[in-house]
Amino acid sequence: MNCNPIPERKDWFITDRKPTICPHCGAKEVRKAVLGYPREEDFYNDNIYLIGCIPDMPIDRTWGCRNCDAAFFKNTQRNLDALNGIWRRKSEPEEGEKVIKRTEKEKADLMNEVMKKWVKEQKEQSLEIPF
């Protein structure tokens, strides 16, 4: 099992599967994390870890330690991207979906066109440009 700490937080870990023992406190209290408003039975259920109504940022934890509140995130590309500040719309385009790939020059030209159009609209409305 690979269980690596996340540098930003001492009690956050990225792991490829659910740990048996919490590396932060050493307790065998790691359970599946459940997000949302809990029912009364959930408070007495020892098989889940309640996150509550406020999610973790930037992604929800997959498992949590009931003893020390350590967070464990599944080692998936989506989770790694989210923890590094990268948000992807989809992992891969669907079959038949049109994908536009542009070069950096094409992107810059497109942005220049958009800005020129915006500046022209602002001048027509006789508003000052804020920059």
XYZ file of N, CA and C in Angstrom:
393
model
N 0.851 -1.181 0.000
C 0.000 0.000 0.000
C 0.889 1.234 0.000
N 0.563 2.184 -0.853
C 1.261 3.461 -0.881
C 0.400 4.496 -0.188
N 0.869 5.031 0.910
C 0.158 6.057 1.663
C 1.133 7.199 1.901
N 0.993 8.260 1.113
C 1.937 9.371 1.164
C 1.269 10.615 1.722
N 1.953 11.339 2.612
C 1.365 12.574 3.143
C 1.330 13.673 2.089
N 0.340 14.549 2.200
C 0.224 15.708 1.328
C 0.949 16.852 2.038
N 1.904 17.529 1.376
C 2.748 18.514 2.058
C 2.006 19.665 2.732
N 0.853 20.063 2.204
C 0.142 21.208 2.760
C -0.459 20.931 4.138
N -0.805 19.677 4.406
C -1.442 19.307 5.670
C -0.792 18.054 6.232
N -0.486 18.025 7.503
C 0.146 16.864 8.125
C -0.824 15.701 8.266
N -2.114 15.994 8.324
C -3.101 14.930 8.537
C -3.867 14.560 7.269
N -3.358 14.907 6.087
C -3.955 14.518 4.821
C -3.009 13.574 4.109
N -3.566 12.503 3.522
C -2.763 11.494 2.853
C -3.389 11.127 1.519
N -2.538 10.763 0.554
C -3.000 10.239 -0.724
C -2.590 8.765 -0.751
N -3.553 7.888 -1.014
C -3.300 6.460 -0.900
C -3.991 5.698 -2.016
N -3.459 4.520 -2.345
C -4.047 3.736 -3.425
C -5.183 2.831 -2.947
N -5.295 2.598 -1.650
C -6.422 1.836 -1.099
C -6.661 2.269 0.350
N -7.764 1.812 0.908
C -8.113 2.201 2.281
C -7.078 1.647 3.261
N -6.484 2.513 4.075
C -5.521 2.027 5.056
C -6.214 1.307 6.211
N -5.545 0.300 6.744
C -6.067 -0.419 7.907
C -5.774 0.360 9.179
N -4.565 0.871 9.262
C -4.124 1.639 10.433
C -3.826 3.063 9.996
N -4.279 4.032 10.752
C -4.040 5.438 10.450
C -2.563 5.764 10.692
N -1.850 6.288 9.677
C -0.443 6.622 9.876
C -0.242 7.857 10.755
N -1.289 8.635 10.970
C -1.178 9.848 11.779
C -1.261 9.547 13.276
N -2.189 8.681 13.680
C -2.367 8.406 15.113
C -2.130 6.955 15.495
N -2.102 6.048 14.502
C -1.861 4.635 14.778
C -3.099 3.835 15.152
N -4.276 4.435 15.097
C -5.510 3.730 15.462
C -6.072 2.974 14.267
N -6.841 1.948 14.530
C -7.513 1.181 13.478
C -8.939 1.701 13.319
N -9.053 2.986 13.051
C -10.358 3.643 12.990
C -10.629 4.303 11.637
N -9.982 3.870 10.565
C -10.193 4.460 9.243
C -11.458 3.864 8.639
N -12.382 4.730 8.248
C -13.672 4.308 7.705
C -14.005 5.089 6.437
N -14.993 4.585 5.686
C -15.473 5.270 4.484
C -16.096 6.598 4.881
N -15.745 7.660 4.154
C -16.267 8.992 4.455
C -17.612 9.203 3.768
N -18.556 9.793 4.498
C -19.893 10.064 3.981
C -20.163 11.560 4.143
N -20.506 12.202 3.024
C -20.777 13.637 3.010
C -22.279 13.866 3.030
N -22.720 14.865 3.756
C -24.127 15.221 3.756
C -24.716 15.263 5.151
N -25.975 15.617 5.216
C -26.675 15.690 6.491
C -26.958 14.271 6.965
N -26.409 13.874 8.106
C -26.569 12.483 8.541
C -27.924 12.209 9.180
N -28.335 10.956 9.078
C -29.523 10.508 9.779
C -29.147 10.166 11.211
N -30.104 9.940 12.062
C -29.830 9.615 13.461
C -29.057 8.303 13.587
N -29.370 7.334 12.719
C -28.677 6.049 12.779
C -27.204 6.188 12.412
N -26.894 7.174 11.563
C -25.512 7.353 11.130
C -24.587 7.756 12.281
N -25.122 8.463 13.249
C -24.296 8.873 14.386
C -23.815 7.664 15.187
N -24.592 6.606 15.186
C -24.245 5.414 15.963
C -23.611 4.318 15.113
N -23.438 4.570 13.822
C -22.847 3.585 12.919
C -21.322 3.715 12.967
N -20.648 2.671 13.437
C -19.195 2.691 13.552
C -18.485 2.386 12.236
N -19.227 2.048 11.191
C -18.618 1.680 9.921
C -18.454 2.839 8.959
N -18.848 4.042 9.341
C -18.688 5.199 8.467
C -18.030 6.337 9.228
N -17.431 7.241 8.454
C -16.845 8.468 8.994
C -17.676 9.619 8.451
N -18.297 10.393 9.320
C -19.172 11.483 8.894
C -18.362 12.751 8.623
N -18.467 13.248 7.393
C -17.824 14.516 7.044
C -18.724 15.665 7.488
N -20.022 15.486 7.324
C -20.965 16.553 7.623
C -21.389 17.247 6.345
N -21.879 18.463 6.475
C -22.399 19.191 5.321
C -21.357 20.051 4.626
N -20.231 20.284 5.254
C -19.195 21.130 4.674
C -18.111 20.233 4.091
N -17.931 20.240 2.766
C -16.948 19.341 2.145
C -15.521 19.817 2.359
N -14.591 18.876 2.212
C -13.176 19.221 2.233
C -12.853 19.987 0.960
N -11.815 20.760 1.013
C -11.385 21.475 -0.178
C -10.018 20.973 -0.559
N -9.704 20.774 -1.773
C -10.477 21.047 -2.976
C -11.387 19.901 -3.394
N -11.239 18.719 -2.771
C -12.085 17.571 -3.099
C -12.517 16.902 -1.804
N -13.523 16.048 -1.897
C -13.988 15.324 -0.714
C -13.054 14.160 -0.417
N -12.829 13.912 0.860
C -12.007 12.766 1.246
C -12.750 11.479 0.957
N -11.996 10.428 0.681
C -12.580 9.124 0.403
C -12.768 8.351 1.697
N -11.774 8.432 2.592
C -11.830 7.783 3.900
C -11.399 8.779 4.955
N -11.776 8.509 6.189
C -11.379 9.384 7.299
C -11.126 8.579 8.556
N -10.257 9.086 9.418
C -9.968 8.419 10.685
C -10.928 8.957 11.746
N -11.651 8.067 12.384
C -12.605 8.473 13.414
C -11.905 8.936 14.684
N -10.633 8.579 14.865
C -9.899 8.931 16.070
C -9.261 10.327 15.979
N -8.537 10.603 14.892
C -7.775 11.863 14.808
C -8.233 12.788 13.688
N -9.271 12.421 12.929
C -9.822 13.239 11.847
C -8.863 13.380 10.663
N -7.960 12.436 10.470
C -7.075 12.461 9.302
C -7.876 12.156 8.043
N -7.487 12.765 6.931
C -8.188 12.591 5.658
C -7.349 11.749 4.718
N -8.017 10.833 4.010
C -7.356 9.972 3.039
C -8.055 10.129 1.705
N -7.283 10.434 0.673
C -7.812 10.634 -0.670
C -7.339 9.501 -1.564
N -8.230 8.980 -2.401
C -7.892 7.901 -3.324
C -6.918 8.429 -4.369
N -5.914 7.634 -4.694
C -4.884 8.022 -5.648
C -5.398 7.839 -7.077
N -6.219 8.783 -7.529
C -6.711 8.787 -8.906
C -6.204 10.050 -9.585
N -6.201 10.050 -10.909
C -5.713 11.217 -11.637
C -6.575 12.444 -11.348
N -7.878 12.259 -11.224
C -8.772 13.381 -10.928
C -8.442 14.002 -9.572
N -8.227 13.156 -8.562
C -7.905 13.665 -7.232
C -6.535 14.329 -7.199
N -5.550 13.729 -7.879
C -4.223 14.350 -7.928
C -4.278 15.707 -8.607
N -5.041 15.798 -9.708
C -5.190 17.081 -10.392
C -5.861 18.114 -9.489
N -6.918 17.707 -8.799
C -7.641 18.646 -7.937
C -6.758 19.128 -6.779
N -5.982 18.238 -6.207
C -5.097 18.634 -5.115
C -3.987 19.562 -5.589
N -3.651 19.491 -6.886
C -2.635 20.369 -7.461
C -3.237 21.602 -8.126
N -4.547 21.793 -7.986
C -5.193 22.983 -8.527
C -5.561 22.900 -9.990
N -5.624 21.703 -10.557
C -5.980 21.525 -11.960
C -7.386 20.949 -12.020
N -8.288 21.635 -12.709
C -9.665 21.152 -12.837
C -9.917 20.811 -14.282
N -10.324 19.595 -14.521
C -10.617 19.134 -15.875
C -12.122 18.970 -16.039
N -12.595 19.322 -17.229
C -14.024 19.205 -17.500
C -14.423 17.739 -17.566
N -13.697 16.958 -18.320
C -13.938 15.528 -18.451
C -12.586 14.846 -18.559
N -12.562 13.571 -18.254
C -11.299 12.862 -18.385
C -10.951 12.640 -19.857
N -11.918 12.260 -20.664
C -11.693 12.056 -22.095
C -12.952 12.456 -22.852
N -12.785 12.924 -24.102
C -13.982 13.279 -24.878
C -14.802 12.047 -25.216
N -16.096 12.246 -25.290
C -16.984 11.142 -25.649
C -16.855 10.847 -27.132
N -17.301 9.663 -27.522
C -17.196 9.262 -28.918
C -18.060 10.177 -29.775
N -17.481 10.681 -30.845
C -18.201 11.563 -31.748
C -18.180 13.026 -31.313
N -17.624 13.326 -30.141
C -17.566 14.712 -29.668
C -16.465 15.460 -30.410
N -16.796 16.661 -30.874
C -15.841 17.463 -31.614
C -14.852 18.098 -30.630
N -13.570 17.866 -30.869
C -12.526 18.414 -30.020
C -11.710 19.390 -30.839
N -11.596 20.622 -30.360
C -10.827 21.641 -31.061
C -9.469 21.755 -30.376
N -8.421 21.488 -31.155
C -7.069 21.632 -30.632
C -6.442 22.828 -31.319
N -6.019 23.793 -30.534
C -5.433 25.012 -31.079
C -3.987 25.138 -30.646
N -3.201 25.775 -31.493
C -1.826 26.075 -31.119
C -1.833 27.308 -30.224
N -0.701 27.594 -29.613
C -0.606 28.775 -28.748
C -0.849 30.056 -29.542
N -0.366 30.115 -30.790
C -0.584 31.300 -31.622
C -2.068 31.476 -31.923
N -2.765 30.382 -32.254
C -4.201 30.462 -32.518
C -4.961 30.920 -31.278
N -4.555 30.435 -30.096
C -5.194 30.869 -28.857
C -4.974 32.358 -28.620
N -3.744 32.823 -28.853
C -3.433 34.246 -28.659
C -4.213 35.109 -29.644
N -4.293 34.675 -30.916
C -5.051 35.428 -31.923
C -6.533 35.501 -31.548
N -7.081 34.394 -31.082
C -8.484 34.365 -30.669
C -8.721 35.319 -29.496
N -7.817 35.336 -28.527
C -7.951 36.242 -27.382
C -7.846 37.698 -27.824
N -6.966 37.998 -28.756
C -6.854 39.370 -29.271
C -8.135 39.805 -29.956
N -8.747 38.907 -30.727
C -10.019 39.230 -31.381
C -11.109 39.526 -30.350
N -11.176 38.711 -29.329
C -12.177 38.911 -28.272
C -11.951 40.253 -27.577
N -10.706 40.561 -27.256
C -10.413 41.827 -26.569
C -10.721 43.031 -27.455
N -10.396 42.942 -28.747
C -10.703 44.053 -29.666
C -12.210 44.280 -29.743
N -12.970 43.187 -29.830
C -14.425 43.299 -29.874
C -14.953 43.910 -28.586
N -14.414 43.500 -27.443
C -14.858 44.039 -26.152
C -14.541 45.524 -26.040
N -13.337 45.936 -26.458
C -12.949 47.343 -26.412
C -13.862 48.167 -27.311
N -14.171 47.653 -28.497
C -15.061 48.362 -29.424
C -16.442 48.545 -28.804
N -16.972 47.502 -28.152
C -18.279 47.601 -27.498
C -18.253 48.618 -26.367
N -17.151 48.673 -25.618
C -17.047 49.625 -24.518
C -17.007 51.063 -25.031
N -16.318 51.276 -26.159
C -16.252 52.620 -26.736
C -17.618 53.051 -27.252
N -18.366 52.100 -27.831
C -19.701 52.416 -28.330
C -20.639 52.794 -27.192
N -20.436 52.183 -26.049
C -21.267 52.494 -24.883
C -20.720 53.696 -24.127
N -19.614 54.226 -24.584
C -18.906 55.366 -23.985
C -18.637 55.147 -22.507
N -18.188 53.970 -22.190
C -17.766 53.654 -20.820
C -16.251 53.607 -20.764
N -15.701 53.935 -19.607
C -14.258 53.857 -19.470
C -13.833 52.418 -19.250
N -12.685 52.092 -19.808
C -12.135 50.758 -19.610
C -11.434 50.757 -18.252
N -11.700 49.769 -17.411
C -11.180 49.786 -16.045
C -9.691 49.536 -15.909
N -8.977 49.343 -16.997
C -7.537 49.112 -16.861
C -6.739 50.033 -17.733
